[in-house]
Coordinates of C-alpha atoms in Angstrom, one line a residue:
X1 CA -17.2 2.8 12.6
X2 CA -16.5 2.6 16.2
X3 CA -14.0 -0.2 15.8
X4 CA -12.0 -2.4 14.0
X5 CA -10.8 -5.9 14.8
X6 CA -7.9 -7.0 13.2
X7 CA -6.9 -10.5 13.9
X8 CA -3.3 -11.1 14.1
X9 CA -2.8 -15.1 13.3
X10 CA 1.1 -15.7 14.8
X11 CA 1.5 -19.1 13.6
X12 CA 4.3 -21.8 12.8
X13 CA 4.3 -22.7 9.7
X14 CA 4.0 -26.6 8.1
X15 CA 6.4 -28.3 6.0
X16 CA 4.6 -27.8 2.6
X17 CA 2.9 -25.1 0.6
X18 CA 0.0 -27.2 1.2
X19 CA -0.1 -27.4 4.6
X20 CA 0.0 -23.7 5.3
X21 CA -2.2 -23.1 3.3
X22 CA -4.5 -25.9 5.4
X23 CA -4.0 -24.2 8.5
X24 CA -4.1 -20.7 7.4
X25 CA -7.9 -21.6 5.9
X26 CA -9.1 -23.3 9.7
X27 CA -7.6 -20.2 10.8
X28 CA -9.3 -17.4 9.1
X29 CA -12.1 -19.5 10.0
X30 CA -11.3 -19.4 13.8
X31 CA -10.7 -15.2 13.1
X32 CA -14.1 -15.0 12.4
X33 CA -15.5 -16.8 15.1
X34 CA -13.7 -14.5 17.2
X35 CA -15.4 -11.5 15.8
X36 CA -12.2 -10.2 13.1
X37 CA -13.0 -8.1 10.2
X38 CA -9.6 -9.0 9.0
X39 CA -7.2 -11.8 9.5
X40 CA -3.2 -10.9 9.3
X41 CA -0.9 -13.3 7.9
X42 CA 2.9 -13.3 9.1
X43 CA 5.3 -12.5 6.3
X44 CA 5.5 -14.9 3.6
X45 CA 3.1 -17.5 5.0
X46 CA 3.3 -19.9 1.8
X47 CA 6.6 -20.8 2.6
X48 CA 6.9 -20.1 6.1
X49 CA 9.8 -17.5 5.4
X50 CA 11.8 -19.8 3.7
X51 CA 14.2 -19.0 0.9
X52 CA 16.2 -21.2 -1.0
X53 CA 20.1 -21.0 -2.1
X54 CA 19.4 -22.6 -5.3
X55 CA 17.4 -20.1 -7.7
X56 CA 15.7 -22.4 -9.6
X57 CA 14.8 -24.3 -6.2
X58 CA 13.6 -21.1 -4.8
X59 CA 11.4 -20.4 -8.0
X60 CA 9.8 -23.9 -7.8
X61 CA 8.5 -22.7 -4.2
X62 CA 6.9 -19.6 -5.2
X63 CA 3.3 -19.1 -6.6
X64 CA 1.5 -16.5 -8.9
X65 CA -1.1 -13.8 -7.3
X66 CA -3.4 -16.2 -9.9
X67 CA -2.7 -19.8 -7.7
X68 CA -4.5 -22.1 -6.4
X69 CA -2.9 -21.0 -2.9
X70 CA -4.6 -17.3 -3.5
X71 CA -7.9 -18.4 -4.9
X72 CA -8.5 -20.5 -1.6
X73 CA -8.3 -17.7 0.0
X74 CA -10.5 -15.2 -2.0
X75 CA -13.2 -18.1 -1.8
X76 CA -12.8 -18.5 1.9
X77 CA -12.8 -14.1 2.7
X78 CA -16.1 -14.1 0.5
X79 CA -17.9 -16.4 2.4
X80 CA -16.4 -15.5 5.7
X81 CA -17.4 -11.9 4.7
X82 CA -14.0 -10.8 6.3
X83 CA -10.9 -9.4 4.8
X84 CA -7.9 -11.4 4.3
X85 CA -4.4 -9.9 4.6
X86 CA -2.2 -12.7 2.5
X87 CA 1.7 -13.4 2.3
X88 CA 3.3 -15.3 0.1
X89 CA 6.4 -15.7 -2.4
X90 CA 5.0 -14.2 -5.4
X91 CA 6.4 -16.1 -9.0
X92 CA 7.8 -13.0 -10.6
X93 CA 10.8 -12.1 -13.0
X94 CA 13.7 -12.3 -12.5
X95 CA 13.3 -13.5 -9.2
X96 CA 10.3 -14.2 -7.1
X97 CA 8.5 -11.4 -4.6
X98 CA 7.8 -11.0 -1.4
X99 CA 4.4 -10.1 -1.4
X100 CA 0.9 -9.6 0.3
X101 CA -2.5 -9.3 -1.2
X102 CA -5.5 -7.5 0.7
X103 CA -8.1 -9.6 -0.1
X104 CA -11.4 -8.0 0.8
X105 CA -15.0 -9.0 2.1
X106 CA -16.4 -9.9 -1.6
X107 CA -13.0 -11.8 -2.5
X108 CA -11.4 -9.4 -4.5
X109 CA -7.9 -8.1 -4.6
X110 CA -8.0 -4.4 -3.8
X111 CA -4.2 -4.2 -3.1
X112 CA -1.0 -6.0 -4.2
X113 CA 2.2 -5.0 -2.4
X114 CA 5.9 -6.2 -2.7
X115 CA 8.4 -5.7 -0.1
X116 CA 9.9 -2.6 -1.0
X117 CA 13.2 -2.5 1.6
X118 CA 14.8 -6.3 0.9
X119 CA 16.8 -7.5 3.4
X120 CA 19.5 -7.4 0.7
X121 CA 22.5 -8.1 3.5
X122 CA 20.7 -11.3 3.7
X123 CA 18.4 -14.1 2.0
X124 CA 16.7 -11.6 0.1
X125 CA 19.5 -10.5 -2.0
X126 CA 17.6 -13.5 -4.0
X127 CA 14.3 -11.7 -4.3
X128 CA 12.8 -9.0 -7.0
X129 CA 12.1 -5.8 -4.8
X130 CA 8.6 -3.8 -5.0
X131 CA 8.0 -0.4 -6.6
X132 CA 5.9 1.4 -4.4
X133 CA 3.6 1.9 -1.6
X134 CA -0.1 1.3 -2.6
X135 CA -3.2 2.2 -0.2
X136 CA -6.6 1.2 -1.2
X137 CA -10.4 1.3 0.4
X138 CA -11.0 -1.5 2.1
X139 CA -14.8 -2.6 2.2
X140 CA -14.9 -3.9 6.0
X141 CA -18.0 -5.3 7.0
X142 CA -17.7 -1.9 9.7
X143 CA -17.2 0.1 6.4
X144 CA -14.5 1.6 4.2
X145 CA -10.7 1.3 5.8
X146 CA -7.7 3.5 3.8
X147 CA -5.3 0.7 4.3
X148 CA -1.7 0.5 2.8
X149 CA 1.2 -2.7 3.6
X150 CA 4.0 -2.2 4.7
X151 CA 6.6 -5.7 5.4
X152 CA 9.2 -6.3 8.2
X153 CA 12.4 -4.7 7.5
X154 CA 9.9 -1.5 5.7
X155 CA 9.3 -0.6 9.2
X156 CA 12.5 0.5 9.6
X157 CA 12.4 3.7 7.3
X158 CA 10.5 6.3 8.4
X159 CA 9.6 6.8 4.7
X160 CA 7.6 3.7 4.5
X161 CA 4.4 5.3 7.0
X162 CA 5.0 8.4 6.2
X163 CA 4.1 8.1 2.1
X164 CA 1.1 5.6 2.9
X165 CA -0.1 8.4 5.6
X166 CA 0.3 10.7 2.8
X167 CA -1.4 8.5 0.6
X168 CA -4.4 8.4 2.9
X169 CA -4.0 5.4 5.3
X170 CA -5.3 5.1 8.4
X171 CA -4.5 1.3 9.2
X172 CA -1.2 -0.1 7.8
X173 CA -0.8 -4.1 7.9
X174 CA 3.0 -5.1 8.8
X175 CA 3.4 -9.0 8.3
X176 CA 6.9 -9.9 9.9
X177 CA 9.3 -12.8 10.6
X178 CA 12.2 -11.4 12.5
X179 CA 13.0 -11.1 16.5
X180 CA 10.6 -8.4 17.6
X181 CA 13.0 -6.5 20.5
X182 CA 12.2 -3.2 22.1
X183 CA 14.1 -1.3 19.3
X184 CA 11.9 -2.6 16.6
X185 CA 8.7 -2.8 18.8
X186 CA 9.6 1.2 19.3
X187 CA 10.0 1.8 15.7
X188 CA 6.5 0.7 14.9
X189 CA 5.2 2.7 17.9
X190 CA 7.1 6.1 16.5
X191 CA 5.7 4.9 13.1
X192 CA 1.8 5.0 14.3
X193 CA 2.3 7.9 16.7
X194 CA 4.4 10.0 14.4
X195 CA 1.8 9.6 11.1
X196 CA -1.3 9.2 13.7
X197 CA -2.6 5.6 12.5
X198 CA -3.2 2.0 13.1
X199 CA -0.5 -0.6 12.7
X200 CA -0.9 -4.0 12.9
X201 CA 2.2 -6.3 12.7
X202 CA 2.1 -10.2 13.0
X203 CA 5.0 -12.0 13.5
X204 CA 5.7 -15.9 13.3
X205 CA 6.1 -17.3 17.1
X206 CA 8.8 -18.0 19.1
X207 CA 10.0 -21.7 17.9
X208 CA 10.2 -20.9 14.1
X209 CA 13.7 -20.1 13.4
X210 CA 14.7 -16.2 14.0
X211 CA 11.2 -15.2 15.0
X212 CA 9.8 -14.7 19.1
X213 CA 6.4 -14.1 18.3
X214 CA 5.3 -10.5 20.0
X215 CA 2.7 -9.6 17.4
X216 CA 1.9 -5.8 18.4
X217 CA -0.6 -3.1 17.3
X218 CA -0.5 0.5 18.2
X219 CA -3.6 2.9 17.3
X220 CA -1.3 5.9 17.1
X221 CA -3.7 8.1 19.7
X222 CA -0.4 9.6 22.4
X223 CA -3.5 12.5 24.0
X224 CA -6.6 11.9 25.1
X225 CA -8.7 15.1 26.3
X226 CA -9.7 13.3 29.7
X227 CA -5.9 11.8 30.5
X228 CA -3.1 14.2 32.3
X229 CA -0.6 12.9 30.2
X230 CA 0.1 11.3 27.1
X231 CA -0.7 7.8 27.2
X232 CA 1.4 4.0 25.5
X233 CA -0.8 4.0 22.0
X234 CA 0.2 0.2 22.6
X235 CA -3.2 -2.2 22.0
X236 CA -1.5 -5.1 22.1
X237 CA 1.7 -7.0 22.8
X238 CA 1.1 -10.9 21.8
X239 CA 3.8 -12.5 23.4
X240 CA 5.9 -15.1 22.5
X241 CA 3.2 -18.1 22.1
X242 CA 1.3 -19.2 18.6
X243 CA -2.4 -17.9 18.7
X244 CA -5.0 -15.6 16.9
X245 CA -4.7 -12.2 18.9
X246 CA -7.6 -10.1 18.5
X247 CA -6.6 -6.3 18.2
X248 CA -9.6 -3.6 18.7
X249 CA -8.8 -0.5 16.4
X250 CA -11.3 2.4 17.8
X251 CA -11.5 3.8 14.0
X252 CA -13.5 6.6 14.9
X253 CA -11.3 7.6 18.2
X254 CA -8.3 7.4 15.6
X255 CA -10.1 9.7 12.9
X256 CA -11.0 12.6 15.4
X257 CA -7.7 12.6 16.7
X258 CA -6.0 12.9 13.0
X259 CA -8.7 15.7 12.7
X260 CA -7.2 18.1 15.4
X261 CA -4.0 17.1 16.4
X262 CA -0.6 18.0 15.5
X263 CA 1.3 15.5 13.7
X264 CA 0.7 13.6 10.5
X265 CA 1.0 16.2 7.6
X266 CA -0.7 18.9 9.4
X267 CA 2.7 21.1 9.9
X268 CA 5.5 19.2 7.5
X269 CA 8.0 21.6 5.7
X270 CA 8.5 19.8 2.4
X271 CA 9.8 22.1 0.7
X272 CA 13.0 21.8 2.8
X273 CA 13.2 18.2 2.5
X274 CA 14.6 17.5 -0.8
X275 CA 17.7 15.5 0.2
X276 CA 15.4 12.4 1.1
X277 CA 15.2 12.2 -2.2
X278 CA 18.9 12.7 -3.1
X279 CA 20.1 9.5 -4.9
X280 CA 23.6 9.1 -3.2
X281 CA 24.9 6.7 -0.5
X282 CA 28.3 8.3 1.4
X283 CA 30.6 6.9 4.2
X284 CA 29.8 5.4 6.4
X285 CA 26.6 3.7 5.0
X286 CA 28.2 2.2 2.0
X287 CA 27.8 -1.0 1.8
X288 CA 29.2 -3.6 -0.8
X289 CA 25.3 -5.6 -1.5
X290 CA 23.6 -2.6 -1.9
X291 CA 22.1 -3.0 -5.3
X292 CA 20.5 0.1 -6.7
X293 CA 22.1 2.5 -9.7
X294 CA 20.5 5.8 -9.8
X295 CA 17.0 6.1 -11.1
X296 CA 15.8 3.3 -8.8
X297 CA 17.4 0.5 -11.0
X298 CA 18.9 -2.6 -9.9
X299 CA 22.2 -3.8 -10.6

């Protein structure tokens, strides 16, 4: 596989379920014309990040991984013969998810993921967390990807790459909807040259409340035999402006490297890490919203 094309759609979203789901079809459609063998959807594309005060109003907006809104999609990957990477607020219990399906070439789920790090000093103290990371193989029309998800404020925790690079993944989707600065531009960079992968992340553009576009992927190669130096692993910075970027992964650049060079899991010490896994939260991180009880369950 010498490359990859992810397409990143940076989009504003419509006023209705309805109508993103509208303009998300025309542009998967427009992904493929452009060459993609998959098309990225900012973070919860259904609703155009939108989440309601009112519970039951915010229920009312969300859709099962069985809807309509999904199905269109599935139909639309199979007979584009390109994956889909979807977003959407998932109906779930007690309170909806914040969730993207990989939807692959034949129209098939292969990977369901929740956002696992809620913003829970925010909106999404109203939403049911996810469980776990998830990679799967992805059947690209280039071949099989080891792809995992990871979702906005995920990024943020070293934790989140680092178990889906231990999980196997070489590429790792990021749908966003936040201002993408240099300081969280720089965490995704750390994230793909630290576990030596792909990342692509799609933000919404700059004119939809909170969000400035700036849709990035990184292939995580820092050293390259023929450079002096070690070289920006960034592919792509989209800019502020809606489009559908076209980011080139070299996969099989990106697989030689994790054969030979240093970082990854080649010379971890886990055995000395077992306080990332301590379940206690001192001074001065505690925070009144934090919701967890020991065990991993929520208050």
């Amino acid at each position: 596989m010498d490359s990859l094309k992810v397409a990143l759609l940076q989009l504003k979203p419509g006023e209705s379920i309805e109508e993103n789901l509208q303009k998300g079809l025309t542009a998967c459609r427009q992904a493929k014309e452009m060459g993609a063998d998959i098309a990225l959807f900012p973070e919860m594309w259904s609703v155009g990040y939108q989440i309601p005060e009112d519970i039951e109003e915010l229920k009312k907006t969300a859709v099962s991984a069985e809807s309509g809104f999904v199905r269109a999609y599935q139909a639309l990957a199979k007979e584009l013969d390109m994956a889909v990477a979807l977003t959407f607020l998932e109906s779930w219990e007690p309170l909806p998810r914040n969730t993207m399906v990989l939807i692959d070439r034949y129209g098939h789920n292969v990977l369901t993921y929740a956002k696992v790090h809620t913003c829970d000093f925010g909106e999404e103290c109203r939403l049911t967390p996810g469980n776990g990371f998830h990679v799967a193989d992805l059947d690209t029309a280039k071949g099989i990807v080891k792809t995992g998800a990871m979702i906005c404020y995920d990024r943020e925790f070293p934790e989140s790459a680092r178990i889906l690079m231990l999980k196997g993944a070489e590429l790792i989707l990021t749908p966003n909807a936040c201002p993408m600065e240099i300081n969280r531009i720089s965490q995704l960079r750390a994230r793909a040259y630290e576990n030596m992968l792909g990342i692509a992340t799609v933000n919404y553009p700059a004119g939809h409340p909170d969000c400035n576009g700036h849709s990035t992927a990184f292939d995580g190669i820092a050293y390259k035999p023929e450079l002096p130096a070690s070289r920006d692993t960034m592919l792509l910075d989209a800019g502020e402006k809606e489009g559908i970027y076209l980011a080139d992964f070299p996969m099989d650049e990106i697989r030689e490297y994790r054969s030979r060079e240093v970082h990854g899991n080649a010379y971890r010490r886990p055995d000395l890490y077992g306080i990332l896994t301590k379940d206690c939260v001192q001074e001065p991180f505690v925070r009144a919203d934090y919701r967890w009880k020991k065990n991993g369950e929520v208050r």
